[in-house]
Amino acid sequence: MGNQYPKRGDLSRDASSRGGESEDSSGVSRREFLKISGASAAAPLLAGSLLAGSLAGESLVSESLVCGSTILAAGEVVPVYGPGPLPMEFSINGKEYKANLEPRVTLLDALRDQFDLTGAKRVCDRGECGACTVLVDNRTVYACSLLAIEAQGRQILTVESLMQRSALHPIQQAFVDHDASQCGFCTPGFVVACKAVLDKNPKPTVDDIRRGLSGNFCRCGTYHGIQQAMAQLALTQKT
Amino acid sequence: MPDYRWPDSEDRSLIGKRVPRVDSPLKVSGKAKYTYDVKRPEILFGKVLRCPYAHAKILSIDIRAAERMPGVKAVHVIQGPGSIIHWAGDDVAAVAAVDEVTAEEAIRAIEVKYQRLPHLVNDAEPPTDSDLARLPLGVDDINEMLDKGVPADELIRQIQREGVTARVSENELDELQTIGVNHAVLDAIRGAFVHPSGEVRRANYRKDPVQIQGEPEQAFAAADFIAEGLYGASAIAHCCLESHGSISEWTDRNHLLVHMSTQNVSGIAGQMAAPLRVPAANIRVHQDHVGGGFGSKFGPDRWGIAAAELSRKAGGRPVRIMLERDAELKVAGARPSAYARVKVGAKKDGTLLAWHSESWGTAGPGAGAMPPIPYVFDIPHQRLEYTAIRNHVGPARPWRGSNHSQAAVITMCALDDLAAKLKMDPLDFFLKNLALTGPMQDVYREEVEIAASLMEWKSKWRPWPKSGVSGVVRGVGFSIHTGGGRGHASDCDLSIHPDGSVEIKVATQDIGTGTRTIILMVAADTLGVPMESIALHIGDTLYPPSGGSGGSTTPGGVSASTRRAAVDARDALFARVASALSAQPEELESVNGTIRVKTDPQRWLSWQEACSKLGAISLNMRGRNPNRNTPPDLTGSGVGGVTMAEVEVDADTGVVRARKMVAVQDCGLILNRKLAESSCYGGLIMGISYALFEEKIMDRTSGQMLNPNMEFYRLAGFNDIPELVVHLMTGGKYDERGVIGIGEPPVISPGAAISNAVANAIGVRVPFLPLTPDRVLTALDSREQLLEKQPGA
Ligand code: FES
Ligand code: FES
C-alpha cells in the first residue's frame, strides 16, 4: 500500500524527518493543496490530479458529492468542487456523521467544529506536532493535514472511541497509572499514536515506540510517563 | 484552638502517597474541555492583524473595507495611529466574523500605514561602549546606587559621565549628607552637567550601577587561578501547546463572561476591568483545563481585551480569539536572554575568592533585570555589572523558573571552567565551596552525594580532554539550584452537607500542577472520607479567590487553605455530634468514613449519620492562606536541588545527545509523590529542550522571528529523552518545612548541567545555549586558538 496520507504514512518518520512535508506527494497534504489552490485566489478548488487523479480508485471523494463543473487540468478533464459547502458523509468511531462543508475544511476542523469531537487538538495546524492525531483506516494521520473531503469513505477513529462505556482503554489506564499527562493537551494525540504502535505490534520494541511516537510533541515533558506506560503495555499485551 | 498542623506521617491516609492525578481520566479520554474546545452559541471567530515590523509607528489605519465585508460582525482597532509597535507581530486591529476564514480575509482588507523605526533583535553580542546609554541620572538613580553600596569613586565617575536630569536642590543634598553621603559625591552632584529636558533619548542599552561586595580587586590579585569565559542563554518561547486566547461574551450591557486559557483565574477580571470600563465584579472568568502556561498566561493580554471589545460591538455575541501557532511563538512571551563575561578566581586548593561579571540581556522593550548571579554561591568578593537591553524580540515574560535557569548557566558553567582550570573534579570543587551556599548547605551536600551515586559520577568523570577530540565522546556535568515555592494567597470554601456530601470551591487552576488532586487529597485525608466523595469546583471567579499558578506557589497555597477549611469543618461537625457519642468534641476523630471516639473506637457514627445531625443547613468553612492569626504556617520556602547530566557529543557533526539525567530535589512536605516526581521528570525534559534546541531565532534585517512554527522552533521530542532518574528528599527534617512547590526548580539546572557535560566531553566551553551543532563545531574549531591563548588551560 502506498503512502496515501500526508505525514505519518507508515510511522517511519524519525526525528530527522519530523514535521517535514511528505516527500511522497501521492497524498495531498493540506499545505501543498492550499499552495496550489491559493494560486488562483478565490477560484474554485481544483480537484484534478490532486484528488481524483492520485487517489483514483480510493473512492475518497464520494460519488454523492455535488460537482459543479469540470476543468481541464494537466491535460485531463477533472471535476471541480466548491468553493461553497458540499454535503459530506463520514464514518467516525463507527458512527455516521453528515455535514455541509467547504472543500477546504480540514478533517480536524470538521471533527472539532462540526461534530464536537474535541479530543484531537489544534496546536500547529500544519503537521508538525501530532496533537491532532487520529486513525484513518487504522493508520495515524495528522487530522489538520488531511482535508475532510478526502476522509470520506474511510474509517476514522478518534481518541473518543477508545473508552468502552465508562471503562478506560488499557492504553488510557496505563497513561493514568504512569502519570503520562500533565496539562494534558498533547495527551489525546499521544494516546492515539500509542494505539497505532500497539495495533501494529503488540510487543513493540523500544525502537518501534520511539519511531511511532516521534511525530508527537509534549511541552510539559511527559515522555517519561508515556515511556513507562508503553513499557507496561508491552509487557501485558498478548501477542 | 484548632490543630491545623499537617498530620504526622503515621496518621496520613493520603498525604505523601502516590495517588493518581484525578483529572487524568478526562485528559486521556479527550473529554477534558480546554478553552480552545469551548463551544458557545452564535460564536464569532476573531483574528488579529499583526504588525510586520519589529519597531514602527502607526501612522494611519483604515478599517472601512473590512467592516463592509459580508460575515464581518465587528472590527476593533487595538493600537491606533500614533502607537509605537515594539515587536514584529504585535496586535494592531482585530476582526470578528462568522468563521475563521472570513475573519482572516477581513484582516487582509485593513490598511495600515507604518513609519518604520530602527530595531534591535540580536542581543548576544556584548554592548560596546558606544552602545551604552548616556542617560542622565535622577536623584532616584543616585539613591539606588547608594543603596546598592556603589563605592564613592564609581559613583562620582558615573555622575560626571552621565550628568543629572535636574539641578539637585540644596535641601536634597542636605538629606543625602544626613544619610552619610560624602562630600566628594555631593560636590560631584553639584557640579554635574544638567541635561536640558527633552534631550533625554531612550537608548537600547542602559548600564545599571555597578554592585560591589567585598574587595574584588584585591581578591583577584590574591587568587592562584582565574578562569574567564563567556556564557549565556538565548531568548526562548513558552510554546504552550494550547495557545493563548479566550472567548468573551457580554451577557448583558454590563456583564462579561470570559472563558480564558490562563494560569491566573482569580487575577484576570481585575486586569480587564479598567480597559473595558466595567467593574471587575461584573466580569466572570471560567476555565476548566489549560494546555500549559509556564509563566506566560497571567494576564488577559491585548488580544483578550480585544475579544471582549469585539463582542461588545457585535451585540454581546461570544467572540473567540485563540492565537495561531506563529503568533503564539512570536508574541505570547519570551524568556529573557542573559549573557555574561565572567571572571572567577580561587586559591590553589579550590577555595572560591572572587567573581566579576559583566552581564547583559533581555527579551523585550522593558529592558529587564540581571539574573541572580552569582547563583546559589555567595562568593565573598564580587563585582557585578549589568547592562539592560531594550530590544524588539517580543514581550519578556517569566518562563518556568524565572531568571534562575539563566543564572545557573552563567554561574555553574563559570565555576565548572574554573574547576577544569584547577584540574579538580567539579564535584570536589563544589563540595569544597559548599559553605558559600548558606543555610541550605547540608541539603546540597546530601543531594550532591545521592546524585553522584545515581549517576555513578566517580566512575564516569574524567578531566577535560587535552588534545583534539573526534568521533563520539562522552562527558558528565552538573549544576545546583534553589527556588522559593512558598504558598500564595488562597481562599477555600469547604461545605459539608446534611446528606454527607462534601463540596470544595477555590478559584484556582490546574495547569498540570495537580491542583485538583492535591486539594482533594488534603481534604479527604483531613475529613477521613474518600477523595471520590468530594465534589471539587475550581477555575471560576464564582469561587473564593486563589493566587495565580506561578513561582511554584500553588501547591502550598491551595493545600494550606484547604487544610484549614477542612480542619474547621471537621471540628464543627465534631461539635455537633459529640453529644450523640457521649464524648467531648476534642475526643473525636474522623477516620475511614466514620466519626469515632479516639480512645474507644467502638463508639462511632458513620459519616452519613454524623452529617445528618447538621439538620437542614450545611456547614460551610472558609480556609485562608496565609493566616497569621492562627499558626502554624503550613507552607515553607526555599528548596535545593541538583541535576547531573551525561551527554554524548559527536565531535564530527556537533550533535549533542543527553544520555542520562539525574535530578535530586527537595520540596518540604511532599503531598503527592507521583506528581512531585512528574514535576521533576518534566523539568528534566524541558531542560533538555532549552539546553539543546530552543531558541527564538531573529532576523536582523526584518526584525522578525524566523522560526515561529514547531518544525523549526524545536522542542525536545520522544527520541531526545535519555534515561531519567529522579530522587526526592523526604522524611522528618524535610516534612517539617511544610509544603513547598517544585513546579519550577527541576527545570533550572539541566541547561547548566548539560553545558558542563558537553565541555567535559569536548574540552572546551560552548558559550551559549542552546547547544546546537553549529555552536558546538564553532567551539571545537576555536579550541586550538583557545589553548594557545591560555596555555594554562
Ligand atoms: S500536527 Fe496537526 S495540529 Fe499539529
Ligand atoms: S502534557 Fe502538557 S503538552 Fe503534554
mmCIF file with all atom_site columns, N, CA and C and ligand atoms in Angstrom, chain A residues 181-187 218-220 222, chain B residues 241, ligand 2:
data_model
loop_
_atom_site.group_PDB
_atom_site.id
_atom_site.type_symbol
_atom_site.label_atom_id
_atom_site.label_alt_id
_atom_site.label_comp_id
_atom_site.label_asym_id
_atom_site.label_entity_id
_atom_site.label_seq_id
_atom_site.pdbx_PDB_ins_code
_atom_site.Cartn_x
_atom_site.Cartn_y
_atom_site.Cartn_z
_atom_site.occupancy
_atom_site.B_iso_or_equiv
_atom_site.pdbx_formal_charge
_atom_site.auth_seq_id
_atom_site.auth_comp_id
_atom_site.auth_asym_id
_atom_site.auth_atom_id
_atom_site.pdbx_PDB_model_num
ATOM   1  N  N   . SER A 1 181 ? 0.209  12.359 31.718 1.00 0.00 ? 181 SER A N   1
ATOM   2  C  CA  . SER A 1 181 ? -0.290 13.647 31.231 1.00 0.00 ? 181 SER A CA  1
ATOM   3  C  C   . SER A 1 181 ? -0.164 14.676 32.332 1.00 0.00 ? 181 SER A C   1
ATOM   4  N  N   . GLN A 1 182 ? 0.278  15.856 31.941 1.00 0.00 ? 182 GLN A N   1
ATOM   5  C  CA  . GLN A 1 182 ? 0.306  16.955 32.907 1.00 0.00 ? 182 GLN A CA  1
ATOM   6  C  C   . GLN A 1 182 ? -0.782 17.945 32.504 1.00 0.00 ? 182 GLN A C   1
ATOM   7  N  N   . CYS A 1 183 ? -0.465 18.919 31.666 1.00 0.00 ? 183 CYS A N   1
ATOM   8  C  CA  . CYS A 1 183 ? -1.572 19.780 31.235 1.00 0.00 ? 183 CYS A CA  1
ATOM   9  C  C   . CYS A 1 183 ? -2.550 18.976 30.391 1.00 0.00 ? 183 CYS A C   1
ATOM   10 N  N   . GLY A 1 184 ? -2.040 17.950 29.725 1.00 0.00 ? 184 GLY A N   1
ATOM   11 C  CA  . GLY A 1 184 ? -2.916 17.022 29.011 1.00 0.00 ? 184 GLY A CA  1
ATOM   12 C  C   . GLY A 1 184 ? -3.262 17.413 27.589 1.00 0.00 ? 184 GLY A C   1
ATOM   13 N  N   . PHE A 1 185 ? -2.737 18.514 27.114 1.00 0.00 ? 185 PHE A N   1
ATOM   14 C  CA  . PHE A 1 185 ? -3.159 18.980 25.793 1.00 0.00 ? 185 PHE A CA  1
ATOM   15 C  C   . PHE A 1 185 ? -2.616 18.097 24.674 1.00 0.00 ? 185 PHE A C   1
ATOM   16 N  N   . CYS A 1 186 ? -1.445 17.523 24.900 1.00 0.00 ? 186 CYS A N   1
ATOM   17 C  CA  . CYS A 1 186 ? -0.859 16.648 23.885 1.00 0.00 ? 186 CYS A CA  1
ATOM   18 C  C   . CYS A 1 186 ? -1.377 15.223 24.032 1.00 0.00 ? 186 CYS A C   1
ATOM   19 N  N   . THR A 1 187 ? -2.000 14.937 25.177 1.00 0.00 ? 187 THR A N   1
ATOM   20 C  CA  . THR A 1 187 ? -2.267 13.554 25.563 1.00 0.00 ? 187 THR A CA  1
ATOM   21 C  C   . THR A 1 187 ? -3.143 12.770 24.573 1.00 0.00 ? 187 THR A C   1
ATOM   22 N  N   . CYS A 1 218 ? 5.321  16.995 23.310 1.00 0.00 ? 218 CYS A N   1
ATOM   23 C  CA  . CYS A 1 218 ? 4.704  17.371 24.575 1.00 0.00 ? 218 CYS A CA  1
ATOM   24 C  C   . CYS A 1 218 ? 5.533  18.496 25.158 1.00 0.00 ? 218 CYS A C   1
ATOM   25 N  N   . ARG A 1 219 ? 4.877  19.563 25.594 1.00 0.00 ? 219 ARG A N   1
ATOM   26 C  CA  . ARG A 1 219 ? 5.623  20.686 26.161 1.00 0.00 ? 219 ARG A CA  1
ATOM   27 C  C   . ARG A 1 219 ? 5.915  20.476 27.645 1.00 0.00 ? 219 ARG A C   1
ATOM   28 N  N   . CYS A 1 220 ? 4.999  19.816 28.330 1.00 0.00 ? 220 CYS A N   1
ATOM   29 C  CA  . CYS A 1 220 ? 5.166  19.669 29.784 1.00 0.00 ? 220 CYS A CA  1
ATOM   30 C  C   . CYS A 1 220 ? 6.237  18.641 30.131 1.00 0.00 ? 220 CYS A C   1
ATOM   31 N  N   . THR A 1 222 ? 6.096  14.959 29.382 1.00 0.00 ? 222 THR A N   1
ATOM   32 C  CA  . THR A 1 222 ? 5.513  13.714 29.903 1.00 0.00 ? 222 THR A CA  1
ATOM   33 C  C   . THR A 1 222 ? 6.078  12.471 29.219 1.00 0.00 ? 222 THR A C   1
ATOM   34 N  N   . LEU B 2 241 ? 1.183  24.384 24.391 1.00 0.00 ? 241 LEU B N   1
ATOM   35 C  CA  . LEU B 2 241 ? 0.509  23.676 23.297 1.00 0.00 ? 241 LEU B CA  1
ATOM   36 C  C   . LEU B 2 241 ? -0.893 24.221 23.077 1.00 0.00 ? 241 LEU B C   1
HETATM 37 S  S1  . FES C 3 .   ? 1.038  17.260 28.960 1.00 0.00 ? 2   FES C S1  1
HETATM 38 FE FE1 . FES C 3 .   ? 1.174  19.374 28.511 1.00 0.00 ? 2   FES C FE1 1
HETATM 39 S  S2  . FES C 3 .   ? 1.862  19.315 26.487 1.00 0.00 ? 2   FES C S2  1
HETATM 40 FE FE2 . FES C 3 .   ? 1.959  17.279 27.038 1.00 0.00 ? 2   FES C FE2 1
#
